Coordinates of C-alpha atoms in Angstrom, one line a residue:
Chain A
M1 CA 33.6 9.8 -82.5
R2 CA 30.5 10.7 -83.9
Y3 CA 27.4 12.1 -82.4
A4 CA 23.4 12.2 -82.4
F5 CA 22.7 15.9 -83.3
F6 CA 20.1 17.7 -82.1
P7 CA 19.9 21.0 -83.6
G8 CA 16.9 22.4 -81.8
C9 CA 14.2 24.6 -83.7
S10 CA 16.5 28.2 -83.2
M11 CA 19.2 26.1 -85.2
E12 CA 16.8 26.3 -88.4
A13 CA 15.8 30.1 -87.9
T14 CA 17.2 32.7 -85.4
A15 CA 20.4 31.3 -84.8
W16 CA 21.2 29.6 -88.5
D17 CA 24.6 31.0 -88.3
F18 CA 25.2 28.9 -84.8
G19 CA 23.9 25.8 -86.9
K20 CA 26.0 26.2 -89.3
S21 CA 29.0 27.0 -87.9
A22 CA 28.9 23.9 -85.9
R23 CA 27.8 21.8 -88.4
A24 CA 30.9 23.1 -90.5
L25 CA 33.8 23.8 -87.2
F26 CA 32.6 19.8 -86.9
K27 CA 33.4 19.1 -90.6
A28 CA 36.4 20.7 -89.9
L29 CA 37.3 18.8 -86.9
D30 CA 36.5 15.1 -89.2
I31 CA 33.5 14.8 -86.1
R32 CA 30.7 13.2 -87.7
L33 CA 27.2 14.6 -86.5
E34 CA 24.8 12.7 -87.2
E35 CA 20.9 15.1 -87.1
I36 CA 18.6 13.2 -85.0
P37 CA 15.6 12.0 -87.4
G38 CA 12.3 13.6 -86.7
W39 CA 13.6 16.0 -84.0
V40 CA 10.9 17.5 -81.9
C41 CA 11.5 21.3 -79.8
C42 CA 12.4 20.6 -76.4
G43 CA 9.5 22.2 -75.0
S44 CA 12.1 24.9 -73.7
T45 CA 10.6 27.4 -70.9
P46 CA 7.1 27.6 -72.0
A47 CA 6.9 23.7 -71.3
H48 CA 8.6 24.2 -67.7
S49 CA 6.7 27.1 -66.9
S50 CA 3.4 25.0 -67.6
S51 CA 3.2 21.2 -68.1
E52 CA 5.5 19.0 -65.5
G53 CA 4.1 16.2 -68.1
L54 CA 4.9 18.5 -71.4
A55 CA 8.9 18.6 -69.7
L56 CA 9.1 15.7 -69.5
A57 CA 8.0 14.0 -72.6
L58 CA 9.2 16.7 -75.0
P59 CA 12.9 15.9 -74.3
A60 CA 12.1 12.0 -73.7
L61 CA 11.1 11.6 -77.1
N62 CA 14.1 12.9 -78.3
L63 CA 16.1 11.1 -76.5
Q64 CA 14.5 7.5 -77.6
K65 CA 14.9 8.4 -80.9
A66 CA 18.7 9.2 -80.3
G67 CA 18.9 5.6 -78.4
A68 CA 18.2 4.6 -81.5
M69 CA 21.2 5.8 -83.2
G70 CA 23.8 4.3 -80.3
A71 CA 25.1 7.3 -80.3
P72 CA 26.1 10.5 -77.5
V73 CA 23.4 13.4 -77.8
M74 CA 25.3 16.9 -78.9
T75 CA 23.1 20.3 -79.3
A76 CA 24.9 23.5 -79.4
C77 CA 21.7 25.1 -78.3
A78 CA 22.4 26.1 -74.2
A79 CA 18.2 26.1 -73.6
C80 CA 17.6 22.5 -75.6
Y81 CA 21.0 20.8 -73.8
S82 CA 19.2 22.4 -70.5
R83 CA 16.0 20.9 -70.9
L84 CA 17.6 17.5 -72.2
R85 CA 19.2 17.1 -69.4
A86 CA 17.0 18.3 -66.6
A87 CA 14.4 15.6 -68.0
N88 CA 17.5 12.7 -67.5
H89 CA 17.9 13.7 -64.2
R90 CA 14.4 13.6 -63.7
I91 CA 13.5 10.0 -65.1
Q92 CA 16.9 8.3 -64.0
N93 CA 16.1 9.6 -60.2
D94 CA 12.7 9.4 -59.6
P95 CA 10.7 6.1 -60.8
E96 CA 7.5 8.5 -61.2
S97 CA 9.1 10.6 -63.6
R98 CA 10.6 8.2 -65.6
K99 CA 7.1 6.1 -65.9
R100 CA 5.1 9.6 -66.5
A101 CA 7.5 10.3 -69.2
E102 CA 7.2 6.2 -70.6
Q103 CA 3.0 6.7 -70.3
L104 CA 3.0 10.4 -72.1
T105 CA 5.5 9.4 -74.7
E106 CA 4.2 5.5 -75.2
K107 CA 7.6 4.5 -75.2
P108 CA 10.1 2.6 -72.9
Y109 CA 12.9 5.3 -71.9
D110 CA 15.6 4.5 -68.6
G111 CA 17.2 8.6 -68.9
G112 CA 20.3 6.6 -70.5
V113 CA 21.5 8.7 -73.4
A114 CA 23.9 11.0 -72.8
V115 CA 23.9 14.4 -73.2
H116 CA 26.7 16.7 -74.4
H117 CA 26.8 20.3 -74.6
I118 CA 28.8 21.5 -78.1
L119 CA 31.6 23.3 -75.4
D120 CA 31.7 20.1 -73.6
V121 CA 32.4 18.1 -76.6
L122 CA 35.3 20.9 -77.2
V123 CA 36.9 21.1 -74.8
N124 CA 36.6 17.4 -73.0
H125 CA 36.1 14.9 -76.1
V126 CA 38.0 16.9 -79.0
G127 CA 40.7 18.4 -76.7
R128 CA 43.1 21.6 -76.6
D129 CA 45.7 19.3 -78.5
V130 CA 43.7 18.6 -81.2
I131 CA 42.0 21.9 -81.5
S132 CA 45.4 23.8 -81.6
S133 CA 47.1 21.6 -84.1
R134 CA 44.3 22.6 -86.1
I135 CA 44.4 26.0 -86.2
K136 CA 45.0 28.1 -89.3
R137 CA 44.6 32.1 -89.0
P138 CA 45.0 32.8 -85.0
L139 CA 42.2 35.5 -83.7
R140 CA 45.2 38.2 -83.2
G141 CA 43.6 41.4 -82.2
L142 CA 41.0 40.4 -80.3
R143 CA 40.0 40.5 -76.9
I144 CA 37.4 38.6 -76.3
A145 CA 34.5 38.5 -73.3
C146 CA 33.3 34.9 -73.0
Y147 CA 29.5 34.8 -72.3
Y148 CA 27.9 31.7 -70.9
G149 CA 24.8 33.2 -69.6
C150 CA 23.1 30.8 -67.4
L151 CA 21.8 27.3 -68.9
L152 CA 25.7 26.1 -69.6
S153 CA 26.1 26.9 -65.9
R154 CA 23.0 26.7 -63.9
P155 CA 21.6 24.1 -62.1
P156 CA 24.8 22.8 -61.1
G157 CA 24.9 18.8 -60.9
I158 CA 22.2 18.8 -63.6
V159 CA 24.0 20.2 -66.3
A160 CA 27.1 22.2 -65.7
Y161 CA 30.9 20.6 -67.1
D162 CA 32.5 24.0 -65.9
D163 CA 32.4 26.3 -62.7
P164 CA 28.8 27.5 -62.5
E165 CA 29.9 30.5 -61.1
H166 CA 33.0 31.2 -62.8
P167 CA 33.3 29.4 -66.3
S168 CA 36.3 28.9 -68.8
C169 CA 36.1 26.3 -71.2
M170 CA 35.1 28.9 -73.3
D171 CA 38.3 31.2 -72.3
G172 CA 40.5 28.0 -73.2
L173 CA 38.9 27.7 -76.8
L174 CA 39.4 31.1 -78.0
E175 CA 42.9 31.6 -76.3
L176 CA 43.9 28.5 -78.2
A177 CA 43.1 29.8 -81.0
G178 CA 45.5 33.2 -80.8
A179 CA 42.4 35.8 -78.9
E180 CA 42.9 36.8 -75.7
T181 CA 40.4 36.8 -73.1
V182 CA 39.5 39.2 -70.5
Q183 CA 38.4 38.1 -67.3
W184 CA 35.1 39.9 -66.2
P185 CA 32.4 39.3 -63.2
F186 CA 29.1 38.9 -65.4
K187 CA 30.1 35.6 -67.4
T188 CA 27.0 34.2 -66.3
E189 CA 24.5 37.1 -65.5
C190 CA 21.2 36.3 -67.0
C191 CA 20.1 38.3 -70.7
G192 CA 16.3 38.0 -69.8
A193 CA 16.0 35.4 -71.9
S194 CA 12.5 35.2 -73.3
L195 CA 11.8 38.3 -72.0
A196 CA 12.7 39.8 -75.1
I197 CA 9.1 38.7 -75.7
T198 CA 7.2 39.6 -73.4
N199 CA 9.2 42.6 -71.4
N200 CA 11.8 44.0 -73.4
D201 CA 12.5 46.5 -71.1
V202 CA 14.5 43.8 -68.6
V203 CA 16.1 42.5 -71.2
N204 CA 17.3 46.0 -72.4
R205 CA 18.7 46.8 -69.0
L206 CA 20.2 43.7 -68.6
V207 CA 21.6 44.0 -72.3
H208 CA 23.2 47.0 -71.4
R209 CA 24.4 46.2 -68.1
I210 CA 26.3 43.2 -69.5
L211 CA 27.9 44.8 -72.8
S212 CA 29.1 48.4 -70.3
M213 CA 30.6 45.7 -68.3
A214 CA 32.4 43.7 -71.2
A215 CA 33.5 47.1 -72.4
L216 CA 34.8 48.4 -69.5
A217 CA 36.8 44.4 -68.9
G218 CA 38.8 46.3 -72.2
A219 CA 36.7 43.4 -74.5
N220 CA 36.2 44.4 -78.2
C221 CA 33.9 41.5 -78.8
V222 CA 31.7 38.9 -77.0
A223 CA 31.4 35.0 -77.9
V224 CA 28.6 33.3 -76.6
A225 CA 26.8 29.7 -77.1
C226 CA 23.3 30.3 -76.7
P227 CA 21.0 31.2 -79.5
L228 CA 19.2 33.7 -77.1
C229 CA 22.0 35.1 -75.3
Q230 CA 23.5 36.3 -79.0
M231 CA 20.4 37.5 -80.1
N232 CA 19.2 39.8 -77.3
L233 CA 23.2 41.0 -76.8
D234 CA 23.4 42.0 -81.0
L235 CA 20.2 42.6 -81.6
R236 CA 19.1 45.1 -78.6
Q237 CA 22.2 46.9 -78.9
D238 CA 20.7 50.5 -79.9
D239 CA 17.7 50.1 -77.8
A240 CA 19.8 49.5 -74.8
R241 CA 22.1 52.3 -76.0
K242 CA 18.6 54.4 -76.3
A243 CA 17.1 53.1 -72.9
H244 CA 19.8 53.3 -70.4
G245 CA 23.1 55.3 -72.5
D246 CA 26.0 55.0 -74.5
F247 CA 28.4 51.9 -74.4
P248 CA 30.5 50.8 -77.1
T249 CA 29.5 48.6 -79.9
L250 CA 30.2 45.0 -79.7
P251 CA 29.9 42.1 -81.8
V252 CA 28.7 39.3 -80.4
L253 CA 30.1 35.8 -82.2
Y254 CA 29.1 32.7 -81.6
V255 CA 31.9 30.4 -80.1
T256 CA 31.7 28.1 -83.4
Q257 CA 31.8 31.0 -85.7
L258 CA 35.4 32.3 -83.7
L259 CA 36.7 28.8 -84.3
G260 CA 35.6 28.2 -87.5
I261 CA 37.3 30.9 -88.8
A262 CA 40.3 30.1 -86.4
L263 CA 40.0 27.2 -88.2
G264 CA 40.3 28.7 -91.7
L265 CA 36.7 28.3 -92.6
S266 CA 35.2 31.2 -94.8
E267 CA 33.2 33.7 -93.2
K268 CA 29.9 32.5 -95.2
D269 CA 31.0 29.1 -93.9
V270 CA 30.1 30.3 -90.7
G271 CA 27.3 32.5 -91.7
L272 CA 29.3 35.8 -90.4
E273 CA 26.9 37.7 -92.3
A274 CA 23.5 37.1 -90.0
L275 CA 25.3 39.3 -87.1
T276 CA 23.2 42.6 -86.5
V277 CA 26.9 44.1 -85.4
G278 CA 29.0 43.2 -88.3
A279 CA 32.4 41.7 -87.3
D280 CA 34.6 42.4 -90.7
K281 CA 36.8 44.9 -88.8
L282 CA 37.6 42.8 -85.3
L283 CA 38.3 40.3 -88.0
A284 CA 40.5 42.3 -90.4
G285 CA 43.2 42.1 -88.0
A286 CA 43.3 38.2 -88.2
A287 CA 46.0 36.5 -90.3
R288 CA 45.0 34.7 -92.9
Chain B
M1 CA -9.0 27.8 -21.6
T2 CA -6.0 26.7 -23.8
E3 CA -6.4 28.0 -27.6
K4 CA -5.3 25.8 -30.8
L5 CA -2.5 26.9 -32.5
Q6 CA -3.2 26.7 -36.1
W7 CA -1.2 27.5 -39.0
A8 CA -3.2 28.4 -41.9
G9 CA -0.3 28.2 -44.3
E10 CA 0.6 24.6 -44.4
K11 CA -1.9 23.3 -46.9
F12 CA -0.7 25.5 -50.0
M13 CA 2.8 25.1 -48.4
R14 CA 2.6 21.3 -48.6
E15 CA 1.0 21.1 -52.0
V16 CA 4.0 23.5 -53.7
E17 CA 6.3 20.9 -52.0
A18 CA 4.7 18.2 -53.8
R19 CA 4.9 19.6 -56.6
S20 CA 7.9 21.0 -56.5
G21 CA 10.2 18.4 -55.0
A22 CA 11.4 21.4 -53.3
R23 CA 12.0 21.4 -49.5
V24 CA 10.2 25.1 -49.2
S25 CA 10.2 25.0 -45.4
S26 CA 13.7 24.5 -44.7
C27 CA 14.1 28.5 -46.4
L28 CA 16.2 30.4 -44.0
Q29 CA 15.2 33.5 -45.1
C30 CA 19.4 34.4 -46.0
H31 CA 18.0 36.6 -48.9
K32 CA 20.8 35.0 -51.5
C33 CA 18.4 33.8 -54.2
S34 CA 17.0 37.4 -54.1
S35 CA 20.7 39.0 -54.3
G36 CA 21.5 37.4 -57.7
C37 CA 17.9 37.8 -59.1
P38 CA 18.4 40.0 -62.3
I39 CA 15.2 40.9 -62.1
G40 CA 15.1 42.4 -58.7
P41 CA 14.8 46.5 -59.9
E42 CA 11.4 45.4 -61.8
T43 CA 9.6 42.4 -60.2
D44 CA 6.9 43.0 -57.0
L45 CA 8.2 39.5 -55.8
L46 CA 11.6 38.4 -54.9
S47 CA 12.0 35.0 -54.3
S48 CA 13.0 35.2 -50.5
Q49 CA 10.2 36.7 -50.2
A50 CA 8.3 34.3 -52.3
M51 CA 9.3 31.8 -49.7
R52 CA 8.2 33.2 -46.9
M53 CA 4.9 34.3 -48.4
I54 CA 4.6 30.2 -49.2
H55 CA 5.2 29.7 -45.5
L56 CA 2.3 32.0 -44.4
G57 CA 0.4 30.2 -47.1
M58 CA -0.4 33.9 -48.8
E59 CA -1.6 31.9 -51.6
E60 CA -3.9 34.7 -53.9
E61 CA -0.8 37.8 -53.4
L62 CA 1.8 35.1 -54.6
L63 CA -0.3 33.2 -57.8
G64 CA -1.3 37.6 -58.2
S65 CA 1.9 38.4 -58.5
R66 CA 3.9 40.0 -61.6
G67 CA 7.1 38.6 -60.3
I68 CA 5.7 34.9 -60.9
W69 CA 5.7 36.3 -64.7
L70 CA 8.8 38.4 -64.7
C71 CA 11.1 35.7 -63.6
A72 CA 13.1 34.8 -66.4
S73 CA 14.2 31.1 -65.7
C74 CA 17.6 31.9 -65.0
Q75 CA 18.3 29.2 -62.1
T76 CA 20.5 31.4 -60.0
C77 CA 18.2 31.3 -57.4
S78 CA 18.1 27.3 -57.3
A79 CA 21.9 27.8 -57.9
R80 CA 23.0 29.4 -55.0
C81 CA 20.6 28.2 -52.0
P82 CA 22.5 27.1 -49.3
M83 CA 19.6 25.0 -48.0
G84 CA 19.4 22.9 -51.8
I85 CA 16.0 24.5 -52.8
D86 CA 15.3 24.6 -56.7
V87 CA 13.3 28.5 -55.9
A88 CA 13.4 28.5 -59.8
G89 CA 11.2 25.2 -59.7
V90 CA 9.0 26.2 -57.3
M91 CA 8.3 29.1 -59.7
D92 CA 7.4 27.2 -62.3
V93 CA 4.6 25.3 -59.4
L94 CA 3.4 29.0 -58.9
R95 CA 3.1 29.7 -62.8
M96 CA 0.7 26.5 -63.2
M97 CA -1.6 26.8 -60.3
A98 CA -1.9 30.8 -60.9
V99 CA -3.1 29.2 -64.5
E100 CA -5.0 26.5 -63.4
R101 CA -6.5 28.3 -60.4
K102 CA -7.3 31.4 -62.6
A103 CA -5.9 33.5 -60.0
A104 CA -6.1 37.3 -61.0
L105 CA -4.1 37.4 -63.6
P106 CA -2.1 41.0 -63.6
D107 CA -1.3 42.8 -67.2
K108 CA 2.3 42.0 -66.7
A109 CA 1.8 38.4 -66.8
R110 CA 1.7 38.3 -71.1
G111 CA 4.3 35.1 -70.3
R112 CA 1.2 33.0 -70.0
H113 CA 0.2 34.2 -73.5
F114 CA 3.7 33.3 -74.7
H115 CA 3.8 30.3 -73.2
R116 CA 0.4 29.1 -74.8
S117 CA 1.7 30.3 -78.3
F118 CA 4.8 28.3 -78.1
L119 CA 3.2 25.0 -77.0
G120 CA 0.3 25.2 -79.6
S121 CA 3.3 25.9 -82.3
V122 CA 5.0 22.9 -81.2
R123 CA 1.6 20.7 -81.6
R124 CA 0.8 21.5 -84.5
H125 CA 4.2 21.1 -86.2
G126 CA 6.2 19.2 -83.6
R127 CA 8.7 22.5 -83.5
V128 CA 8.4 26.4 -82.7
F129 CA 7.2 27.8 -85.4
E130 CA 8.2 31.4 -84.2
L131 CA 6.8 33.8 -87.3
E132 CA 2.9 32.2 -86.3
M133 CA 4.1 32.2 -82.3
M134 CA 4.7 35.5 -82.3
A135 CA 1.9 36.6 -84.1
I136 CA -0.7 34.4 -82.3
Y137 CA 1.3 35.6 -79.1
K138 CA 0.4 39.6 -80.4
L139 CA -3.1 38.9 -80.6
R140 CA -3.5 36.6 -77.7
S141 CA -2.1 39.4 -75.7
M142 CA -2.7 42.9 -77.4
D143 CA 0.8 43.7 -76.9
L144 CA 1.2 44.6 -80.9
F145 CA 3.3 47.3 -81.1
R146 CA 6.2 46.3 -79.1
D147 CA 9.3 45.5 -80.5
M148 CA 7.8 45.6 -84.0
D149 CA 11.0 46.9 -85.6
K150 CA 12.8 43.6 -85.0
A151 CA 10.9 41.4 -87.1
P152 CA 11.9 43.2 -90.6
K153 CA 15.2 43.3 -88.9
L154 CA 15.6 39.4 -88.3
M155 CA 13.7 38.6 -91.6
K156 CA 16.9 40.6 -93.8
K157 CA 19.1 38.1 -91.7
S158 CA 16.9 35.1 -92.7
K159 CA 16.3 34.4 -89.7
L160 CA 12.4 34.7 -89.3
P161 CA 11.3 31.9 -91.9
L162 CA 7.9 32.1 -93.5
L163 CA 7.2 28.5 -93.8
P164 CA 7.4 26.4 -91.2
N165 CA 10.1 23.8 -90.2
R166 CA 7.7 20.8 -89.3
S167 CA 9.0 17.7 -87.8
R168 CA 8.3 14.0 -89.5
S169 CA 7.4 13.3 -85.8
A170 CA 4.4 16.2 -85.3
G171 CA 2.2 13.1 -85.4
E172 CA 3.9 11.8 -82.2
V173 CA 4.4 15.5 -80.7
R174 CA 0.3 15.4 -80.4
K175 CA 0.0 12.5 -79.1
V176 CA 2.2 13.6 -75.9
F177 CA -0.4 16.6 -76.3
R178 CA -3.3 14.8 -76.4
N179 CA -2.0 12.4 -73.0
A180 CA -0.9 15.0 -71.3
R181 CA -4.0 16.9 -71.9
K182 CA -5.6 13.5 -70.3
E183 CA -3.4 13.5 -67.4
E184 CA -3.9 16.3 -66.1
E185 CA -7.9 16.4 -66.1
R186 CA -7.0 13.1 -64.3

């Protein structure tokens, strides 16, 4: 298996631990990730909120480059995944959009490059058998609330490879790794995303709601697969507590960090030192 | 004498429909979008209200609302609409129209400063350079002191690099921005 890897801007900055753990995990699984040379920003929310053209053309530029590599694209960032898939969908289904993307990038593109999220690849391409056969350090004592957020789940038809209202693929993976997962109702609630920059009061309320529910459901940590979800839920716990009342402190880890540890990688290999709420105590129980 | 009935809102609604590709006219006001909206407590504009206001042609009220800037683009509304309306896509179009028409932007419309600062950074480096983007956003919005404790925390974790991670295809990105601007001017 070989993938054209689209890291996205966050993976080299605010979510470097996600990038590092994703790469380390795939190395441990003997799967080749080749970074798309000269990849550029997907445009994210600012592009689709302000320019239809940029929202099509920035993803298209990346997909054209991946097309030249002859491998399907894999990305770990939920927002990049959503933007690449949304642009592909429009280019495939609307001839006007295709023409527009080609005019803006000055290169042909038919929307034909497949784009997968890392969870999709782990569950549906790598598969449960391979993953469970490689578990070296079961995640004993972990009761995980799997938090999928918005952009892995919605809109269905463009992004979803799982149930859009009640996804379970991350739960399945972490159960293979020896953890317990909790049933809870806020798996796909929004964390407020980039409102953290402009309206952090909204995000503090949402973080409080999501983490309180995770704790009420019996979780002792949260697993995520999106850089913005991780940053909001990890970095803003004190603010959420101050604004809306107490709830237990919960480590918020990337699914790739948790799986990496279960596959025998070290804390450093998966960048655990980058967490604001540390996970040392949590992982102390996991068998070496 | 027979009075001629006129639908004052039709022109605006058709424009929103054409641009978003969403059939706003089919909204049946079931409020599923609003009940799932995460910013319900803060917004002045629930999504189902926005759909009805489009029917009624309330352009000024819509484009001047805080709600279009508080929308987190979480897509819950689009995913749940029983009529298949891409409500979040409509919100995108309303934001674009508000900027293009220089509608009376409310003070909570800091989103537009964020979007401009973000895209400016992408145009310069091909990728977003977060530190620069945040500095420019703060100056543009004059929203200077919000979350000031976060930058040092992120820096301590090496999450806010001091230099841009420039793409070697930054030239192609500039070309795309130039072409997009030309397209918008046409």
